[in-house]
Coordinates of C-alpha atoms and ligand atoms in Angstrom, one line a residue:
M1278 CA 7.6 20.4 -7.8
S1279 CA 4.7 22.9 -7.7
E1280 CA 4.4 23.4 -11.7
P1281 CA 0.6 23.9 -12.9
F1282 CA -0.8 21.4 -15.4
A1283 CA -0.2 22.6 -18.5
Q1284 CA -4.1 22.1 -19.6
A1285 CA -7.0 23.3 -17.6
I1286 CA -9.6 21.4 -16.4
D1287 CA -12.1 20.8 -19.5
A1288 CA -14.9 18.6 -20.4
S1289 CA -12.2 16.0 -21.7
T1290 CA -10.6 15.9 -18.2
R1291 CA -10.4 12.4 -16.8
Y1292 CA -10.4 12.1 -13.1
C1293 CA -8.7 9.0 -10.4
A1294 CA -9.6 9.3 -6.6
V1295 CA -8.5 7.7 -3.3
F1296 CA -11.4 7.0 -0.9
G1297 CA -10.7 7.0 2.7
H1298 CA -12.5 7.3 6.0
P1299 CA -10.1 9.5 7.4
I1300 CA -9.2 11.4 4.2
K1301 CA -8.1 14.6 5.0
H1302 CA -4.2 14.2 5.6
S1303 CA -3.7 11.6 2.5
A1304 CA -0.5 12.8 0.5
S1305 CA -1.8 10.6 -2.6
P1306 CA -3.3 13.6 -4.4
A1307 CA 0.0 15.9 -4.2
M1308 CA 2.3 12.8 -5.4
Q1309 CA -0.3 11.6 -7.9
N1310 CA -0.6 15.3 -9.6
A1311 CA 2.8 15.8 -9.9
G1312 CA 3.1 12.1 -11.6
L1313 CA 0.1 13.2 -13.8
I1314 CA 1.7 16.7 -14.2
A1315 CA 5.1 15.2 -15.5
L1316 CA 3.0 12.4 -17.9
G1317 CA 1.3 15.6 -19.3
L1318 CA -1.8 14.3 -18.8
N1319 CA -5.2 15.9 -18.3
W1320 CA -6.4 14.2 -15.7
R1321 CA -6.8 15.2 -12.1
Y1322 CA -6.3 13.0 -8.9
L1323 CA -8.9 13.9 -6.4
A1324 CA -9.5 12.9 -2.9
F1325 CA -13.1 11.6 -1.0
E1326 CA -14.4 11.0 2.1
V1327 CA -16.2 7.5 1.7
R1328 CA -17.7 5.7 4.8
P1329 CA -17.5 1.9 4.4
E1330 CA -21.3 1.8 4.3
E1331 CA -21.0 4.0 1.0
L1332 CA -18.4 2.4 -0.5
R1333 CA -20.2 0.6 -2.8
E1334 CA -22.7 3.4 -3.4
A1335 CA -19.0 5.7 -4.0
L1336 CA -17.6 2.8 -6.3
A1337 CA -20.8 2.8 -8.6
G1338 CA -20.6 6.6 -8.8
A1339 CA -17.1 6.8 -10.3
K1340 CA -17.4 4.1 -12.3
R1341 CA -20.9 6.0 -13.8
M1342 CA -19.1 9.3 -14.2
G1343 CA -16.0 7.1 -16.1
F1344 CA -13.3 8.0 -13.8
V1345 CA -10.0 6.4 -15.2
G1346 CA -9.0 4.7 -11.5
V1347 CA -9.6 4.9 -7.5
N1348 CA -7.4 4.4 -4.9
L1349 CA -8.5 2.9 -1.8
T1350 CA -6.9 3.4 1.9
V1351 CA -7.9 2.4 5.4
P1352 CA -10.9 0.9 5.6
H1353 CA -11.8 -0.5 2.6
K1354 CA -9.3 -2.5 1.1
L1355 CA -10.9 -5.8 2.4
L1356 CA -14.8 -4.5 1.7
A1357 CA -13.9 -3.7 -1.8
V1358 CA -12.9 -7.5 -3.2
D1359 CA -16.5 -8.3 -2.9
M1360 CA -17.4 -4.9 -4.8
V1361 CA -15.6 -5.1 -8.0
D1362 CA -16.8 -6.8 -11.1
A1363 CA -12.9 -8.4 -11.2
L1364 CA -9.9 -9.3 -10.0
D1365 CA -6.6 -9.3 -11.4
E1366 CA -3.9 -11.8 -10.3
S1367 CA -2.6 -9.2 -7.4
G1368 CA -6.3 -8.6 -5.6
R1369 CA -7.0 -12.4 -5.5
L1370 CA -3.6 -13.4 -4.1
W1371 CA -3.7 -10.7 -1.3
G1372 CA -7.4 -10.7 -0.6
A1373 CA -7.4 -6.8 -0.7
V1374 CA -7.8 -4.3 -3.2
N1375 CA -6.1 -0.7 -3.0
T1376 CA -6.3 0.3 -6.6
V1377 CA -9.2 0.2 -9.0
R1378 CA -9.1 0.4 -12.9
F1379 CA -12.4 1.1 -14.6
E1380 CA -12.3 -0.5 -18.2
G1381 CA -15.0 -0.8 -21.2
R1382 CA -16.0 -3.3 -23.5
D1383 CA -14.7 -2.6 -26.9
K1384 CA -16.3 -4.3 -30.1
T1385 CA -14.4 -7.8 -29.9
G1386 CA -15.2 -8.3 -26.5
A1387 CA -11.7 -7.1 -24.9
W1388 CA -11.8 -5.1 -21.5
L1389 CA -9.7 -1.6 -21.7
P1390 CA -9.1 1.1 -19.4
L1391 CA -11.3 3.9 -20.4
P1392 CA -9.0 6.0 -21.5
Q1393 CA -8.7 3.7 -24.5
F1394 CA -11.8 4.8 -25.6
A1395 CA -11.5 7.9 -26.9
D1396 CA -14.5 9.5 -28.8
V1397 CA -17.4 7.2 -27.5
A1398 CA -17.5 6.0 -24.2
P1399 CA -18.4 1.8 -23.9
E1400 CA -21.8 0.8 -23.4
K1401 CA -20.3 -1.6 -20.6
V1402 CA -17.8 -0.3 -18.2
R1403 CA -16.1 -2.5 -15.0
A1404 CA -14.1 -2.2 -12.2
Q1405 CA -11.1 -4.4 -11.9
G1406 CA -9.4 -4.6 -8.3
F1407 CA -5.7 -4.8 -7.9
N1408 CA -3.0 -4.7 -4.9
T1409 CA -0.2 -2.9 -5.2
D1410 CA 1.0 -2.9 -1.6
A1411 CA 2.7 -5.9 -1.4
E1412 CA 4.8 -5.3 -4.0
A1413 CA 5.6 -1.9 -2.7
I1414 CA 6.8 -3.1 0.4
V1415 CA 9.4 -5.4 -0.9
R1416 CA 10.4 -2.7 -3.5
S1417 CA 10.9 -0.3 -0.7
L1418 CA 12.9 -2.6 1.7
R1419 CA 15.0 -3.1 -1.3
E1420 CA 15.5 0.4 -2.4
D1421 CA 15.2 2.2 0.5
L1422 CA 17.2 -0.6 3.0
G1423 CA 19.5 -2.8 0.8
A1424 CA 17.1 -5.6 2.2
E1425 CA 17.1 -9.0 0.1
L1426 CA 14.7 -11.6 1.9
R1427 CA 15.6 -14.9 0.5
G1428 CA 16.6 -17.3 3.0
T1429 CA 16.7 -14.3 6.0
R1430 CA 15.1 -14.2 9.7
V1431 CA 12.0 -11.4 9.5
L1432 CA 10.6 -10.6 12.9
V1433 CA 7.0 -8.9 11.8
L1434 CA 5.1 -6.8 14.3
G1435 CA 1.7 -6.5 13.4
A1436 CA -0.9 -8.9 11.9
G1437 CA -3.9 -6.4 11.5
G1438 CA -4.5 -5.3 7.7
A1439 CA -1.3 -4.4 6.8
G1440 CA 0.7 -6.9 9.4
R1441 CA -0.9 -9.5 7.2
V1442 CA -0.3 -8.7 3.5
T1443 CA 3.4 -7.9 5.0
A1444 CA 3.8 -11.4 6.4
L1445 CA 2.6 -13.2 3.5
K1446 CA 4.5 -11.5 1.0
M1447 CA 7.5 -12.2 3.0
A1448 CA 6.6 -15.7 3.2
A1449 CA 6.1 -15.5 -0.8
E1450 CA 9.9 -13.5 -1.0
S1451 CA 10.8 -17.0 0.4
V1452 CA 12.2 -15.8 3.7
G1453 CA 14.0 -18.3 5.9
E1454 CA 12.2 -17.8 9.0
L1455 CA 9.2 -15.5 9.8
F1456 CA 8.6 -14.7 13.7
L1457 CA 4.9 -13.0 14.5
V1458 CA 3.9 -11.1 17.2
N1459 CA 0.6 -9.3 17.7
R1460 CA -0.9 -7.8 20.7
T1461 CA -3.9 -10.2 19.9
H1462 CA -2.3 -13.3 20.1
A1463 CA -4.9 -15.1 18.1
K1464 CA -4.4 -13.1 15.4
A1465 CA -0.9 -14.2 15.1
A1466 CA -1.4 -17.5 15.5
S1467 CA -4.0 -17.6 12.4
L1468 CA -2.1 -16.0 10.4
A1469 CA 1.0 -18.1 11.1
A1470 CA -1.8 -21.0 10.0
E1471 CA -2.1 -19.2 6.9
I1472 CA 1.6 -19.0 6.4
R1473 CA 1.9 -22.4 7.0
Q1474 CA -0.6 -23.6 4.4
R1475 CA 0.4 -21.5 1.7
H1476 CA 3.8 -21.6 1.8
G1477 CA 5.1 -25.1 3.3
M1478 CA 8.8 -24.3 2.8
V1479 CA 9.0 -21.0 5.4
R1480 CA 9.3 -21.5 9.2
V1481 CA 6.6 -19.3 11.1
S1482 CA 7.1 -19.3 14.4
L1483 CA 4.8 -17.1 17.0
G1484 CA 6.7 -14.5 19.2
Y1485 CA 9.9 -12.8 19.5
P1486 CA 13.1 -14.4 17.8
R1487 CA 16.7 -15.4 20.1
G1488 CA 19.8 -14.1 18.7
E1489 CA 20.0 -12.0 15.7
V1490 CA 17.4 -11.5 12.8
D1491 CA 18.3 -9.8 9.4
L1492 CA 15.2 -7.5 9.5
T1493 CA 12.4 -6.3 12.1
I1494 CA 9.1 -4.5 10.5
N1495 CA 6.5 -2.6 12.3
A1496 CA 3.9 -3.2 10.8
T1497 CA 1.3 -2.2 13.8
S1498 CA -0.4 1.5 13.9
V1499 CA 2.0 2.0 17.5
G1500 CA 4.1 4.8 17.1
L1501 CA 1.8 7.1 15.2
R1502 CA 0.9 9.3 18.2
P1503 CA 3.9 11.2 20.2
D1504 CA 3.3 9.4 23.4
D1505 CA 3.0 6.3 22.1
P1506 CA 5.3 3.3 23.5
M1507 CA 7.5 1.3 21.5
P1508 CA 5.7 -1.1 19.3
H1509 CA 7.2 -4.2 20.3
D1510 CA 8.7 -5.5 24.2
E1511 CA 12.0 -4.1 25.1
K1512 CA 12.4 -6.8 27.7
Q1513 CA 11.9 -9.7 24.9
F1514 CA 13.5 -7.8 22.1
S1515 CA 16.2 -5.4 21.8
L1516 CA 16.2 -3.7 18.4
R1517 CA 20.2 -4.4 18.5
Q1518 CA 19.2 -7.8 17.4
S1519 CA 18.1 -6.7 14.4
R1520 CA 20.7 -5.7 11.4
A1521 CA 17.7 -3.4 9.7
V1522 CA 14.8 -1.8 11.0
Y1523 CA 11.8 -0.7 9.0
D1524 CA 8.7 1.0 10.2
M1525 CA 5.7 1.2 8.3
I1526 CA 4.7 4.7 9.7
Y1527 CA 6.2 7.9 7.9
R1528 CA 4.3 10.5 9.9
P1529 CA 6.6 11.2 12.1
A1530 CA 9.7 10.7 10.2
E1531 CA 11.3 9.1 12.4
T1532 CA 9.6 7.2 15.4
K1533 CA 10.8 6.3 18.6
F1534 CA 11.3 2.8 17.1
L1535 CA 13.6 4.3 14.3
V1536 CA 14.8 6.7 16.6
A1537 CA 16.3 3.7 19.1
A1538 CA 17.1 0.9 16.1
K1539 CA 19.2 3.8 14.7
A1540 CA 21.4 4.5 18.0
G1541 CA 21.6 0.4 18.3
G1542 CA 23.1 0.4 15.2
S1543 CA 20.3 -1.1 12.3
R1544 CA 19.9 0.4 9.1
V1545 CA 16.4 1.8 9.2
A1546 CA 14.2 3.2 6.8
N1547 CA 10.2 4.7 7.3
G1548 CA 7.4 3.8 5.1
L1549 CA 7.1 6.5 3.2
G1550 CA 8.5 4.1 0.2
M1551 CA 5.9 2.1 0.3
L1552 CA 3.1 4.5 -0.2
L1553 CA 5.2 5.8 -2.9
Y1554 CA 5.6 2.4 -4.8
Q1555 CA 1.9 1.5 -4.2
G1556 CA 1.4 5.0 -5.6
A1557 CA 3.4 4.5 -8.7
K1558 CA 2.3 1.1 -9.7
A1559 CA -1.2 2.2 -9.6
L1560 CA -0.6 5.2 -11.6
E1561 CA 1.0 2.4 -14.0
I1562 CA -1.9 0.2 -14.2
W1563 CA -4.2 3.2 -14.8
T1564 CA -1.6 5.2 -17.3
G1565 CA 0.2 2.2 -18.9
Q1566 CA 2.9 4.0 -18.8
P1567 CA 6.0 4.1 -16.5
A1568 CA 5.7 6.2 -13.3
P1569 CA 7.5 9.9 -12.8
V1570 CA 8.6 7.7 -9.4
E1571 CA 11.1 10.5 -8.8
I1572 CA 9.0 13.5 -9.3
M1573 CA 6.4 11.5 -7.4
R1574 CA 8.6 11.2 -4.5
A1575 CA 9.8 15.0 -4.1
A1576 CA 6.0 15.9 -4.3
L1577 CA 5.2 13.1 -1.5
T1578 CA 8.1 14.1 0.8
K1579 CA 7.3 17.9 0.1
N1580 CA 3.7 17.0 1.1
V1581 CA 4.4 14.8 4.3
Y1582 CA 7.6 16.4 5.4
G1583 CA 7.3 20.0 4.3
D1584 CA 10.3 21.9 2.6
Ligands
ATR278 P1 -3.9 -1.7 9.4 O1 -4.9 -2.0 8.2 O2 -3.0 -0.4 9.5 O3 -2.5 -2.9 9.5 P2 -5.3 -2.9 11.9 O4 -5.6 -3.8 11.0 O5 -6.5 -2.3 12.7 O6 -4.8 -1.5 11.0 O7 -4.3 -3.2 13.0 C1 -3.4 -2.1 13.3 C2 -2.1 -3.2 14.0 O8 -1.8 -2.5 15.1 C3 -2.9 -4.6 14.5 O9 -1.7 -5.6 14.6 C4 -3.1 -3.6 16.4 O10 -3.3 -5.3 17.0 P3 -4.4 -5.8 16.9 O11 -4.7 -7.0 16.3 O12 -4.1 -6.8 18.2 O13 -5.2 -5.1 17.4 C5 -2.0 -3.2 16.5 N1 -2.3 -2.7 17.2 C6 -2.9 -1.2 17.6 N2 -2.8 -0.4 18.6 C7 -1.9 -1.4 19.5 C8 -1.5 -1.3 20.8 N3 -2.0 -0.1 21.4 N4 -0.5 -2.0 21.4 C9 -0.5 -3.0 20.4 N5 -0.6 -3.4 19.4 C10 -1.3 -2.3 18.9

């Protein structure tokens, strides 16, 4: 896993990066560099502390210096929508960008990923924005939890950045009924209105469900700190009501929420898979090759949880 790059950095090395604030604890460099090594590419993946007010300048810098692409994490995903030169369907659909690919214009006028320009750098370069988070949620729910979504009853806790994409994606996957809960009720209400408008077939309710649900997803930040309470109101909803429980938090590996869910008999998974699959898809967008997912998973797990 800790195999080194076969080739030392030289003048033809290409770069990818993640921009965030804070960025120090990002596991993306470990995961992505393991992927790059496995693919045998003379590329490197770096991490940069970028404040939101510096994002535009940082993107312009990466573009100017011929970076292959960048990932964006908190707090840049919404801001970047207005900073890229073009939006892929996924970026448009989810209204958030977590992956940027820099592309050059060839002689025919087509936009191609920068690594395809081997010798002469293109005159015109653009940044195209993608979103790989939404697909990653579904892939992780399916692969890590065995969850099929169509027609099911799903409770989503949280209506911030992560909660919004999660709830919209659940609706796009044709769940039967969606329950939304958020500390700030107005945010859940406006999310519910957006879902009703975009996905008229899905029943959306505000508040906790009565009876059983197939899946509960914690998309709040509650659980990141050891002394955090539960992200849900235990008087109004018991995790025993949920067949499967997913916590987007992956550090710690088992939040109180997941421990309780497991003790109550629910199937459980944390958000590491989501981080993995959004990264794997980003790597595929940049390289045009299938990502070495298991190698990336091993590197990610080692970075986050140690040996
Ligand atoms: P992210 O991009 O990770 O979703 P965010 O947009 O800041 O980050 O959203 C954080 C989510 O956690 C929100 O749903 C937030 O609730 P509010 O919309 O009311 O802010 C939720 N959250 C954060 N701290 C919380 C707390 N102490 N109790 C309950 N919910 C909390």
